[in-house]
Amino acid sequence: MFYAILAKTQHSRKGTHMKINRILLTGASGGMATLIRPFLADIANEVVLSAPCDIADISPHEINRPANLLDPNAIAQAMQGCDAVIHLGGYSIEGTFAQVLNANIIGLYNLYETARNTGKPRIVFASTNHTVGYHLQSHTIDNTAPTRPDSLYGVSKCFGESLAQMYCDKFAQQTAIVRIGSCTDTPKDIRMLSTWLSARDFVSLCSTAFIIDHLGCPVIYGASNNDRSFWDNSNIAHLGWYPQDNAEIYAEHIEKTNPHKDTNASIRKYQGGIFTDIGILKE
Ligand code: 15L
């Protein structure tokens, strides 16, 4: 059955609409998933929403398949018949070691093992800018810069990036590793003028990753086309992803009203902002 669905997907890749047949969206109850859901109908016929509980108010093209990332059987049921996965599930802020261990290390391993046994659907893995959070804001970095995680959360995403690369090298499981900046409806502070990622740009990146003939396992900075970006994506230009939005249109308003303006020097110094100054491992 899976191969029939895949064949349909490959057929539609060649067609005009280039839609994926069925996408699994993990972390579907979270803020970022809520932002992107309206755009997913443009790139997929069906979207399987997966979170620990059912999601209320779903659209006709959406299906609930709840799963806890610590339960491999539930993940396998959620992934059945899916041609592609957008993995937003896991712990998305700084937490205790137990929190990030369960969600971002054990949970991610369960997801990749399930994918390996379920036809290897392409995965967009939501990594984070906090894998490189201790790089200075005054430096522009590309995807060859060394990781400099700013939190246990950032360290757990470095593990995820390595796991994705290993599954690609060993099992030909293709993943777009997306170091997401700040995916919110609009940028909220000065730093986000550099890090903002609009929902529509993220969804266009997912679509690009799913339909390109060969993806591999590239590391991509997930940011819109921001004038003040900290990141240089020229190494992944061959993918043909062209983000449309630019945080700069919000600059005047934010510069007048920004509530975080001078509260903390590290917010203005490091790319990871406040994550370099929070957490259970403070000095
Ligand atoms: C992230 O990785 C977080 O998930 C999100 O809550 C924001 O803090 C974002 O990074 C950011 O750096 O703005």
XYZ file of C-alpha atoms and ligand atoms in Angstrom:
296
model
C 0.000 0.000 0.000
C 2.790 2.388 0.896
C 4.420 1.974 -2.502
C 1.149 2.743 -4.254
C 0.905 5.971 -2.292
C 4.533 6.754 -3.073
C 3.952 6.128 -6.765
C 1.026 8.547 -6.645
C 3.237 11.095 -4.947
C 5.998 10.690 -7.508
C 3.441 11.101 -10.258
C 2.167 14.309 -8.705
C 5.743 15.559 -8.313
C 5.900 15.618 -12.079
C 2.501 17.265 -12.382
C 1.621 20.900 -12.063
C 0.550 20.994 -8.429
C 3.473 18.980 -7.006
C 1.495 17.863 -3.995
C 2.610 15.234 -1.521
C -0.103 12.700 -0.872
C 0.063 12.439 2.912
C 2.301 14.261 5.395
C 2.761 13.325 9.042
C 3.035 16.423 11.243
C 4.408 15.633 14.702
C 4.149 18.126 17.532
C 0.834 19.072 15.963
C -0.568 20.710 19.098
C 2.344 23.176 19.392
C 2.485 26.830 18.441
C 4.564 26.371 15.307
C 2.361 23.538 14.022
C -0.712 25.688 14.601
C 0.868 28.451 12.521
C 1.820 26.222 9.592
C -1.286 24.011 9.413
C -3.283 26.384 7.187
C -0.443 26.400 4.625
C -0.023 22.621 4.496
C -3.179 22.134 2.452
C -1.261 23.782 -0.428
C 1.430 21.109 -0.431
C -0.356 17.928 0.699
C -3.622 16.134 0.017
C -3.802 14.879 3.591
C -2.080 15.859 6.815
C -1.865 13.438 9.731
C -1.773 15.425 12.963
C 0.161 13.719 15.695
C 0.515 14.909 19.268
C 0.020 13.145 22.606
C -3.737 14.029 22.441
C -6.276 14.560 19.670
C -6.359 18.058 18.178
C -9.728 19.830 18.206
C -11.152 21.751 15.226
C -9.498 19.873 12.398
C -10.039 20.619 8.703
C -11.391 18.082 6.192
C -7.885 17.291 4.873
C -6.561 16.616 8.399
C -6.640 13.350 10.389
C -5.872 12.855 14.083
C -3.473 10.067 14.972
C -2.244 10.760 18.500
C 1.155 9.343 19.487
C 3.639 9.845 22.263
C 7.209 9.868 20.935
C 8.152 7.409 23.667
C 5.735 4.835 22.201
C 7.207 3.283 19.018
C 3.975 1.401 18.191
C 1.925 4.586 18.270
C 4.472 6.391 16.079
C 4.362 3.499 13.602
C 0.555 3.752 13.405
C 0.754 7.508 12.908
C 3.317 7.142 10.099
C 1.381 4.462 8.162
C 0.846 5.570 4.543
C 2.727 8.849 4.987
C 5.082 9.946 2.204
C 6.795 12.645 4.220
C 7.233 13.760 7.831
C 7.505 17.241 9.326
C 8.952 16.514 12.742
C 8.166 19.383 15.096
C 7.574 17.043 18.049
C 9.818 17.079 21.073
C 10.924 19.587 23.676
C 11.288 23.016 22.068
C 12.747 25.130 24.868
C 15.396 24.706 27.529
C 14.448 22.005 30.020
C 15.866 19.533 32.488
C 18.108 16.790 31.187
C 15.284 14.262 31.684
C 12.890 16.371 29.605
C 15.209 16.772 26.635
C 16.473 13.187 26.938
C 12.982 11.717 26.645
C 11.550 13.939 23.944
C 14.549 14.887 21.814
C 16.852 11.911 22.112
C 14.802 8.782 22.852
C 11.763 10.179 21.025
C 13.795 11.113 17.963
C 15.480 7.716 17.867
C 12.005 6.114 17.931
C 10.913 8.333 15.029
C 13.939 7.427 12.888
C 13.666 3.707 13.622
C 9.997 3.855 12.638
C 10.834 5.727 9.432
C 13.500 3.154 8.570
C 10.883 0.407 8.863
C 8.088 2.348 7.129
C 9.536 3.013 3.674
C 11.838 5.889 4.699
C 9.552 8.864 4.101
C 11.508 12.089 3.729
C 11.831 13.967 6.975
C 12.034 17.670 7.736
C 13.681 17.709 11.145
C 13.045 20.817 13.226
C 16.480 21.517 14.612
C 17.200 24.932 16.053
C 19.445 27.971 15.921
C 20.350 27.046 19.511
C 22.770 24.435 18.105
C 24.912 27.436 17.158
C 23.659 29.856 19.810
C 27.070 30.901 21.127
C 28.211 32.303 17.797
C 28.288 36.087 17.932
C 25.480 38.072 16.345
C 28.151 40.197 14.672
C 29.367 37.144 12.691
C 27.544 35.661 9.724
C 27.876 31.881 9.745
C 27.050 29.196 7.216
C 26.326 25.510 7.683
C 30.031 24.639 7.941
C 30.404 26.606 11.201
C 31.060 24.407 14.246
C 28.095 23.808 16.528
C 28.157 25.932 19.686
C 25.002 24.924 21.549
C 23.699 27.364 24.142
C 21.522 25.011 26.228
C 20.777 21.351 26.972
C 18.004 21.809 24.432
C 20.577 22.948 21.848
C 22.810 19.972 22.703
C 19.882 17.585 22.228
C 19.268 19.048 18.754
C 22.973 18.537 17.917
C 22.350 14.872 18.732
C 19.327 14.959 16.417
C 21.369 16.436 13.576
C 23.993 13.691 14.000
C 21.326 10.992 14.170
C 19.759 12.256 10.925
C 23.164 12.280 9.215
C 23.920 8.750 10.394
C 20.568 7.436 9.105
C 21.297 9.112 5.775
C 24.799 7.633 5.434
C 23.848 4.186 6.705
C 20.282 3.708 5.462
C 19.757 6.400 2.765
C 17.083 8.038 4.922
C 16.899 11.599 3.563
C 16.321 14.517 5.934
C 16.303 18.298 5.687
C 17.885 19.456 8.944
C 16.344 22.874 9.514
C 17.967 25.068 12.145
C 14.837 27.071 12.775
C 15.303 30.662 13.863
C 12.092 32.103 15.352
C 8.874 30.884 13.752
C 6.141 33.208 14.970
C 3.358 35.141 13.224
C 5.484 38.311 13.251
C 8.913 39.140 14.747
C 8.603 40.191 18.381
C 11.957 41.798 19.243
C 15.182 43.137 17.753
C 16.873 39.730 17.588
C 13.953 38.305 15.635
C 14.573 40.875 12.908
C 17.508 38.544 12.169
C 16.028 35.150 13.099
C 12.383 35.331 12.005
C 10.943 32.544 9.853
C 7.444 33.030 8.492
C 5.101 30.060 8.387
C 4.729 30.291 4.620
C 8.518 30.294 4.101
C 8.869 27.238 6.338
C 6.147 25.389 4.424
C 7.755 26.286 1.098
C 11.017 24.869 2.470
C 9.231 21.633 3.438
C 7.719 21.399 -0.034
C 11.136 21.943 -1.644
C 12.681 19.233 0.532
C 9.909 16.773 -0.319
C 9.802 17.242 -4.079
C 13.460 17.707 -5.031
C 14.868 14.590 -6.744
C 17.781 14.149 -4.360
C 17.730 15.751 -0.927
C 20.461 14.004 1.064
C 20.821 15.466 4.535
C 21.575 19.192 4.226
C 21.747 21.601 7.168
C 19.583 24.624 6.347
C 19.114 27.798 8.364
C 15.376 28.228 8.757
C 14.992 31.982 8.408
C 13.053 34.207 6.048
C 14.822 36.511 3.606
C 15.746 38.903 6.437
C 18.052 41.858 5.731
C 19.687 41.353 9.156
C 20.075 37.562 9.007
C 22.911 35.964 11.019
C 22.994 33.088 8.543
C 24.256 32.396 5.058
C 22.389 29.631 3.199
C 24.436 29.842 -0.006
C 25.706 26.268 0.514
C 22.165 24.960 0.002
C 21.285 27.234 -2.935
C 21.100 24.129 -5.167
C 17.880 23.113 -3.378
C 16.097 26.059 -4.979
C 14.370 27.363 -1.838
C 13.553 31.061 -2.063
C 12.067 32.508 1.144
C 9.704 35.399 0.370
C 9.249 37.237 3.648
C 11.560 39.752 5.302
C 11.383 40.772 8.970
C 12.604 44.243 8.057
C 9.061 45.432 7.350
C 8.448 45.193 11.118
C 11.699 46.958 12.084
C 10.376 50.447 12.658
C 7.561 49.237 14.900
C 9.841 46.892 16.888
C 12.565 49.458 17.351
C 9.976 51.837 18.842
C 8.227 49.324 21.060
C 10.635 46.421 21.704
C 10.157 45.401 25.343
C 13.496 43.536 25.590
C 15.627 46.392 24.294
C 18.319 46.721 26.948
C 17.388 44.196 29.581
C 20.244 41.776 29.057
C 23.537 42.151 27.194
C 23.658 38.509 26.070
C 20.356 38.942 24.205
C 22.186 41.393 21.962
C 25.535 39.572 21.858
C 24.935 35.942 20.948
C 22.847 34.462 18.163
C 20.947 32.288 20.663
C 19.869 35.383 22.609
C 18.257 34.678 25.981
C 19.027 30.925 25.755
C 22.669 31.741 26.550
C 21.510 33.163 29.873
C 18.795 30.784 31.081
C 18.445 27.199 32.161
C 19.236 24.887 34.978
C 22.970 25.020 34.317
C 23.462 28.716 35.062
C 26.908 29.741 36.344
C 13.655 27.788 19.463
O 14.304 26.807 19.148
C 12.450 27.667 20.290
O 11.760 26.472 20.042
C 11.526 28.844 20.186
O 10.633 28.819 21.282
C 12.278 30.182 20.146
O 12.872 30.434 21.371
C 13.324 30.153 19.067
O 14.164 29.029 19.179
C 14.205 31.399 19.050
O 15.430 31.277 19.142
O 13.661 32.501 18.933
